[in-house]
Amino acid sequence: MRPISAPHPAARFRRLRSSAPLRALAQENTLSVNDLIWPVFVCDGVGQTQTIASMPGVVRRSVDLLVEAAQEAASLGIPAICLFPYTRAEVKTPNCEEAWNPDNLTNRAIRAIKAAVPDIAVMTDVALDPYNSNGHDGLVRDGVILNDETVECLVKMALAQADSGADILGPSDMMDGRIGALRQALEGAGHQNVAILSYAAKYASAFYGPFRDAVGASGALKGDKKTYQMNPANSDEALRLVERDLMQGADMVMVKPGMPYLDICRRVKDTFGAPTYAYQVSGEYAMIKGAALNGWIDGEKAMLESLMAFRRAGCDGVLTYFAIDAAKAIRAGKA
Ligand code: PBG
């Protein structure tokens, strides 16, 4: 495409900005409730909500209250909810067995939501870090994050989630070969319609800090995740990872974090045309929310502008902690 225009004054770009109806006609991208996936934190107990200091407005909920929250999301038209467990330190081990316990927090939450709110898709996180006493996404031996042994654990974990009724699995660990292994296991177990949304291009980012507080992983993590998550300086590598995961059976792919990586979203969408999602991560949420709470920016406008940016960059949807607020604003005609 090579956009052309006449010289001034034959072309005046302000004509199409001169009134609300003309601006509406000339609008290139839209933001809809259908574009939202809501990440939520689940904790033990009954009737429990716990605040998260670094994510104002976000809470952990016990399963019963999570079901109510899922109900609200579904009634707003949000298509999917994504579960992250806050695992008690006592059940974290070096071998991460809790990850594939059929009665772990995530699997109980999946069953409860699927039973009570059939209209919302349930997405899960497939990674060992909530269950790992050393905070890493993979098994660790002598300080090394093991790849193939971790993939075997991920397969067990994913099958337990699929058996519990998960609709979309989100492998977020960045081990090599996991998508093919998960797909083969799902097909073998009769879970043909369980979708995989691969965290294909996930960067080793400072923007995950508040999330690690939310899932109780901050204290446990020794070192960093640079041997498995991507170098923020790289872009071609993201395309190779997305291609690899699509070839292994991913239905959808994700770029993470979101706003600092919109160039990656655009390249991925243009290159493969696959269903492409971005994760507006905890640190991005905290920046917008923190500035808004200080009165430094208009929080609602900044939220909607940030979400539209993902659409403009080619994303089909976005995982965002703002999903409920965004859905309400969109339904009120503000986007
Ligand atoms: C872990 C995982 C992380 C996030 C989602 N899954 C953190 C990490 O890789 O350390 C981050 C989400 C966010 O920051 O909102 N597998």
XYZ file of C-alpha atoms and ligand atoms in Angstrom:
351
model
C 0.000 0.000 0.000
C 1.266 3.447 -0.903
C -1.086 6.121 0.492
C -1.271 9.204 -1.765
C -2.882 12.593 -1.408
C -3.175 15.836 -3.332
C -1.103 18.852 -2.286
C -2.516 21.416 0.113
C -5.135 22.852 0.001
C -6.786 20.218 -2.244
C -5.994 17.761 0.502
C -6.769 18.931 4.008
C -6.421 16.069 6.445
C -8.409 18.006 8.996
C -11.600 17.642 6.873
C -12.107 14.070 8.003
C -11.388 15.053 11.603
C -13.781 17.997 11.610
C -16.800 16.268 13.190
C -17.606 13.156 15.190
C -19.477 11.407 12.339
C -16.648 12.012 9.858
C -14.113 10.815 12.412
C -16.221 7.703 12.929
C -16.347 7.011 9.190
C -12.600 7.449 8.849
C -11.714 5.284 11.861
C -9.469 2.427 10.768
C -9.549 0.155 13.818
C -12.086 -0.754 16.464
C -11.956 -2.116 19.983
C -14.663 -4.541 21.008
C -15.480 -6.556 24.106
C -14.759 -9.599 21.925
C -11.092 -8.614 21.907
C -10.589 -9.024 25.658
C -9.178 -11.875 27.729
C -9.279 -11.251 31.478
C -6.366 -12.607 33.578
C -7.430 -13.332 37.173
C -5.715 -14.556 40.328
C -7.202 -17.338 42.405
C -6.415 -18.171 46.022
C -7.466 -20.763 48.599
C -10.361 -20.368 50.995
C -13.973 -19.321 50.805
C -15.270 -15.774 50.572
C -11.690 -14.488 50.280
C -10.412 -11.470 48.402
C -6.834 -10.316 48.846
C -5.486 -7.063 47.507
C -2.171 -6.880 45.638
C -0.184 -3.795 46.619
C 1.571 -3.366 43.271
C -1.649 -3.848 41.249
C -4.237 -1.446 42.679
C -7.762 -2.550 41.773
C -6.731 -6.172 41.136
C -7.474 -8.840 43.755
C -6.954 -12.528 44.329
C -10.245 -14.351 44.768
C -11.173 -17.683 46.276
C -12.909 -20.068 43.859
C -16.454 -19.167 44.970
C -15.866 -15.454 44.376
C -14.010 -16.154 41.165
C -17.128 -17.876 39.843
C -19.094 -14.691 40.547
C -16.442 -12.631 38.802
C -16.555 -14.959 35.800
C -20.319 -14.495 35.757
C -19.876 -10.740 35.599
C -17.289 -11.038 32.825
C -19.587 -13.291 30.816
C -22.518 -10.944 31.276
C -20.373 -8.112 29.902
C -19.590 -10.272 26.864
C -15.927 -10.968 27.662
C -15.104 -14.196 25.794
C -12.379 -15.620 28.011
C -10.900 -15.584 31.490
C -7.321 -16.702 32.209
C -6.499 -18.291 35.580
C -3.348 -17.781 37.641
C -3.073 -19.526 41.008
C -1.594 -18.094 44.190
C -0.011 -21.236 45.527
C 0.759 -21.596 49.227
C 4.476 -21.976 49.943
C 3.848 -25.384 51.621
C 2.833 -27.057 48.361
C 5.748 -25.708 46.321
C 8.437 -28.321 45.707
C 11.523 -28.724 43.498
C 9.651 -31.330 41.421
C 6.478 -29.236 41.116
C 4.089 -32.186 41.610
C 1.255 -29.857 42.596
C 1.185 -28.618 38.967
C -0.604 -31.770 37.787
C -2.635 -32.476 40.908
C -6.228 -32.807 39.593
C -7.401 -30.999 42.723
C -4.984 -28.097 42.632
C -6.371 -24.589 42.822
C -6.410 -24.027 39.059
C -8.155 -27.299 38.273
C -10.778 -26.727 40.968
C -11.374 -23.240 39.613
C -11.718 -24.509 36.035
C -14.367 -27.040 37.061
C -16.280 -24.519 39.156
C -16.355 -21.909 36.388
C -17.245 -24.379 33.644
C -20.122 -25.714 35.770
C -21.557 -22.307 36.648
C -20.625 -20.099 33.673
C -20.701 -22.178 30.503
C -20.587 -19.064 28.287
C -17.033 -18.048 29.091
C -13.931 -19.801 27.784
C -11.435 -20.742 30.471
C -7.775 -20.280 29.659
C -4.951 -21.564 31.849
C -1.277 -20.901 32.366
C 0.929 -23.890 31.576
C 4.183 -23.245 33.434
C 5.732 -24.577 36.605
C 6.584 -21.331 38.384
C 3.562 -21.198 40.741
C 4.463 -24.688 42.023
C 8.228 -24.442 41.983
C 9.991 -23.757 45.263
C 12.709 -21.922 43.305
C 10.317 -19.739 41.322
C 11.464 -20.817 37.851
C 9.242 -21.969 34.995
C 11.237 -25.152 34.629
C 12.797 -27.858 36.774
C 16.207 -26.812 38.053
C 19.238 -29.033 38.480
C 22.570 -27.591 39.620
C 21.327 -24.127 38.735
C 20.401 -25.150 35.179
C 16.791 -24.934 33.947
C 16.085 -28.326 32.379
C 14.190 -28.302 29.088
C 12.976 -31.765 28.125
C 12.265 -32.888 31.696
C 10.199 -29.732 32.145
C 8.223 -30.443 28.968
C 7.247 -33.836 30.428
C 5.861 -32.025 33.479
C 4.025 -29.516 31.300
C 2.316 -32.360 29.450
C 1.009 -33.824 32.729
C -0.073 -30.374 33.865
C -1.846 -29.585 30.584
C -3.716 -32.899 30.539
C -4.982 -32.306 34.081
C -6.224 -28.868 33.014
C -7.864 -30.226 29.859
C -9.496 -33.024 31.867
C -10.874 -30.351 34.207
C -12.496 -28.597 31.253
C -10.021 -25.900 30.178
C -10.836 -24.475 26.742
C -7.533 -22.759 25.980
C -4.095 -23.722 27.281
C -1.499 -20.986 27.562
C 2.030 -22.421 27.709
C 4.026 -19.497 29.091
C 7.299 -21.162 30.040
C 9.344 -20.780 26.812
C 10.805 -24.291 26.918
C 11.651 -25.655 23.463
C 9.402 -28.325 21.966
C 6.513 -27.871 24.356
C 3.830 -27.021 21.823
C 4.382 -30.199 19.818
C 4.452 -32.314 22.969
C 1.266 -30.730 24.315
C -0.560 -31.047 21.009
C 0.351 -34.700 20.640
C -0.735 -35.456 24.203
C -4.037 -33.595 23.780
C -4.843 -35.463 20.550
C -3.911 -38.754 22.198
C -6.210 -38.064 25.141
C -9.222 -37.139 23.016
C -8.947 -33.401 23.662
C -9.086 -32.464 19.979
C -10.856 -29.163 20.616
C -8.659 -27.816 23.358
C -6.929 -24.776 21.867
C -3.334 -23.742 22.492
C -2.507 -20.060 22.763
C 1.268 -20.171 22.798
C 3.232 -17.513 24.610
C 5.470 -17.773 21.564
C 7.435 -14.547 21.896
C 7.807 -13.946 25.591
C 10.576 -11.614 26.652
C 12.649 -11.622 29.845
C 11.005 -8.452 31.075
C 11.106 -6.162 34.063
C 7.400 -5.511 33.498
C 6.374 -8.798 35.179
C 7.295 -7.581 38.664
C 3.796 -6.967 40.058
C 2.559 -10.319 38.684
C 5.207 -12.160 40.648
C 3.854 -10.435 43.775
C 0.333 -11.443 42.784
C 1.189 -15.144 42.480
C 3.611 -15.131 45.393
C 6.658 -15.942 43.236
C 8.768 -12.834 43.860
C 10.471 -14.111 46.984
C 11.125 -17.584 45.610
C 12.785 -16.629 42.329
C 16.551 -17.032 42.358
C 18.337 -15.335 39.499
C 16.520 -14.353 36.312
C 14.727 -16.038 33.408
C 17.143 -15.047 30.659
C 18.088 -18.601 29.654
C 14.530 -19.295 28.509
C 12.701 -16.003 27.984
C 13.731 -13.809 25.035
C 16.282 -11.032 24.911
C 14.356 -7.721 24.630
C 16.829 -6.657 21.933
C 15.601 -9.334 19.496
C 12.912 -9.231 16.834
C 13.719 -11.754 14.057
C 13.930 -14.436 16.747
C 10.276 -13.743 17.635
C 9.240 -14.608 14.087
C 11.192 -17.849 14.184
C 9.560 -18.807 17.489
C 6.072 -18.002 16.230
C 6.654 -20.038 13.076
C 8.006 -22.927 15.142
C 5.001 -22.926 17.473
C 2.476 -22.666 14.636
C 4.190 -25.590 12.909
C 3.914 -27.606 16.138
C 0.180 -27.034 16.493
C -0.426 -23.719 18.260
C -3.827 -22.275 17.302
C -3.021 -18.776 18.481
C 0.169 -16.955 19.366
C 1.052 -14.290 21.881
C 3.561 -11.497 22.201
C 4.428 -10.524 25.764
C 4.779 -7.894 27.205
C 2.496 -5.739 25.086
C 3.066 -2.024 24.760
C 6.878 -2.043 24.588
C 6.631 -4.776 21.904
C 3.993 -3.471 19.482
C 6.541 -3.683 16.658
C 6.739 -7.435 17.293
C 2.935 -7.742 17.211
C 2.864 -6.034 13.826
C 5.613 -8.199 12.361
C 4.001 -11.395 13.641
C 0.586 -10.493 12.242
C 1.963 -9.364 8.883
C 4.191 -12.413 8.493
C 1.830 -15.213 9.510
C -1.716 -13.820 9.637
C -2.386 -16.153 12.556
C -4.667 -15.240 15.467
C -2.308 -12.929 17.359
C -2.652 -11.687 20.942
C -0.667 -9.431 23.193
C -0.417 -9.560 26.956
C -0.673 -6.132 28.554
C 1.277 -7.322 31.563
C 1.165 -6.424 35.222
C 3.840 -3.714 35.008
C 2.004 -2.010 32.159
C -1.197 -2.106 34.184
C 0.616 -0.762 37.237
C 2.103 2.147 35.283
C -1.241 3.285 33.914
C -3.094 2.666 37.155
C -0.402 4.254 39.299
C -0.289 7.406 37.194
C -4.081 7.606 37.153
C -4.342 7.192 40.925
C -1.874 10.041 41.324
C -4.019 12.222 39.092
C -1.267 12.412 36.474
C -3.252 10.942 33.577
C -6.894 10.200 32.830
C -6.954 6.508 33.677
C -9.933 5.535 31.560
C -8.736 7.353 28.464
C -5.209 5.975 28.838
C -6.608 2.455 29.275
C -8.728 2.649 26.126
C -5.937 4.262 24.102
C -3.486 1.565 25.185
C -5.937 -1.190 24.204
C -6.675 0.388 20.828
C -2.915 0.476 20.215
C -2.879 -3.336 20.280
C -5.620 -3.471 17.671
C -3.762 -0.946 15.526
C -0.602 -3.063 15.819
C -2.471 -6.024 14.339
C -3.562 -7.926 17.443
C -6.806 -9.865 17.370
C -7.121 -9.490 21.106
C -5.371 -8.620 24.321
C -4.992 -10.127 27.759
C -5.547 -7.232 30.116
C -6.211 -6.695 33.811
C -8.419 -3.821 32.627
C -10.841 -6.224 30.900
C -13.848 -5.542 33.158
C -13.360 -1.757 33.170
C -12.649 -1.768 29.443
C -15.762 -3.830 28.690
C -17.896 -1.408 30.693
C -16.354 1.612 28.931
C -16.772 0.006 25.508
C -20.403 -0.831 26.253
C -20.940 2.771 27.352
C -19.749 3.862 23.905
C -16.467 5.343 25.065
C -14.220 3.405 22.670
C 4.876 -17.222 34.390
C 4.095 -16.045 33.926
C 4.481 -14.720 34.121
C 3.452 -13.936 33.624
C 2.472 -14.791 33.116
N 2.900 -16.104 33.303
C 5.659 -14.147 34.816
C 6.999 -14.596 34.492
O 7.298 -15.112 33.414
O 7.832 -14.429 35.373
C 3.450 -12.440 33.670
C 2.153 -11.754 33.576
C 2.176 -10.343 34.014
O 3.225 -9.743 34.346
O 1.082 -9.760 34.050
N 4.874 -18.346 33.662
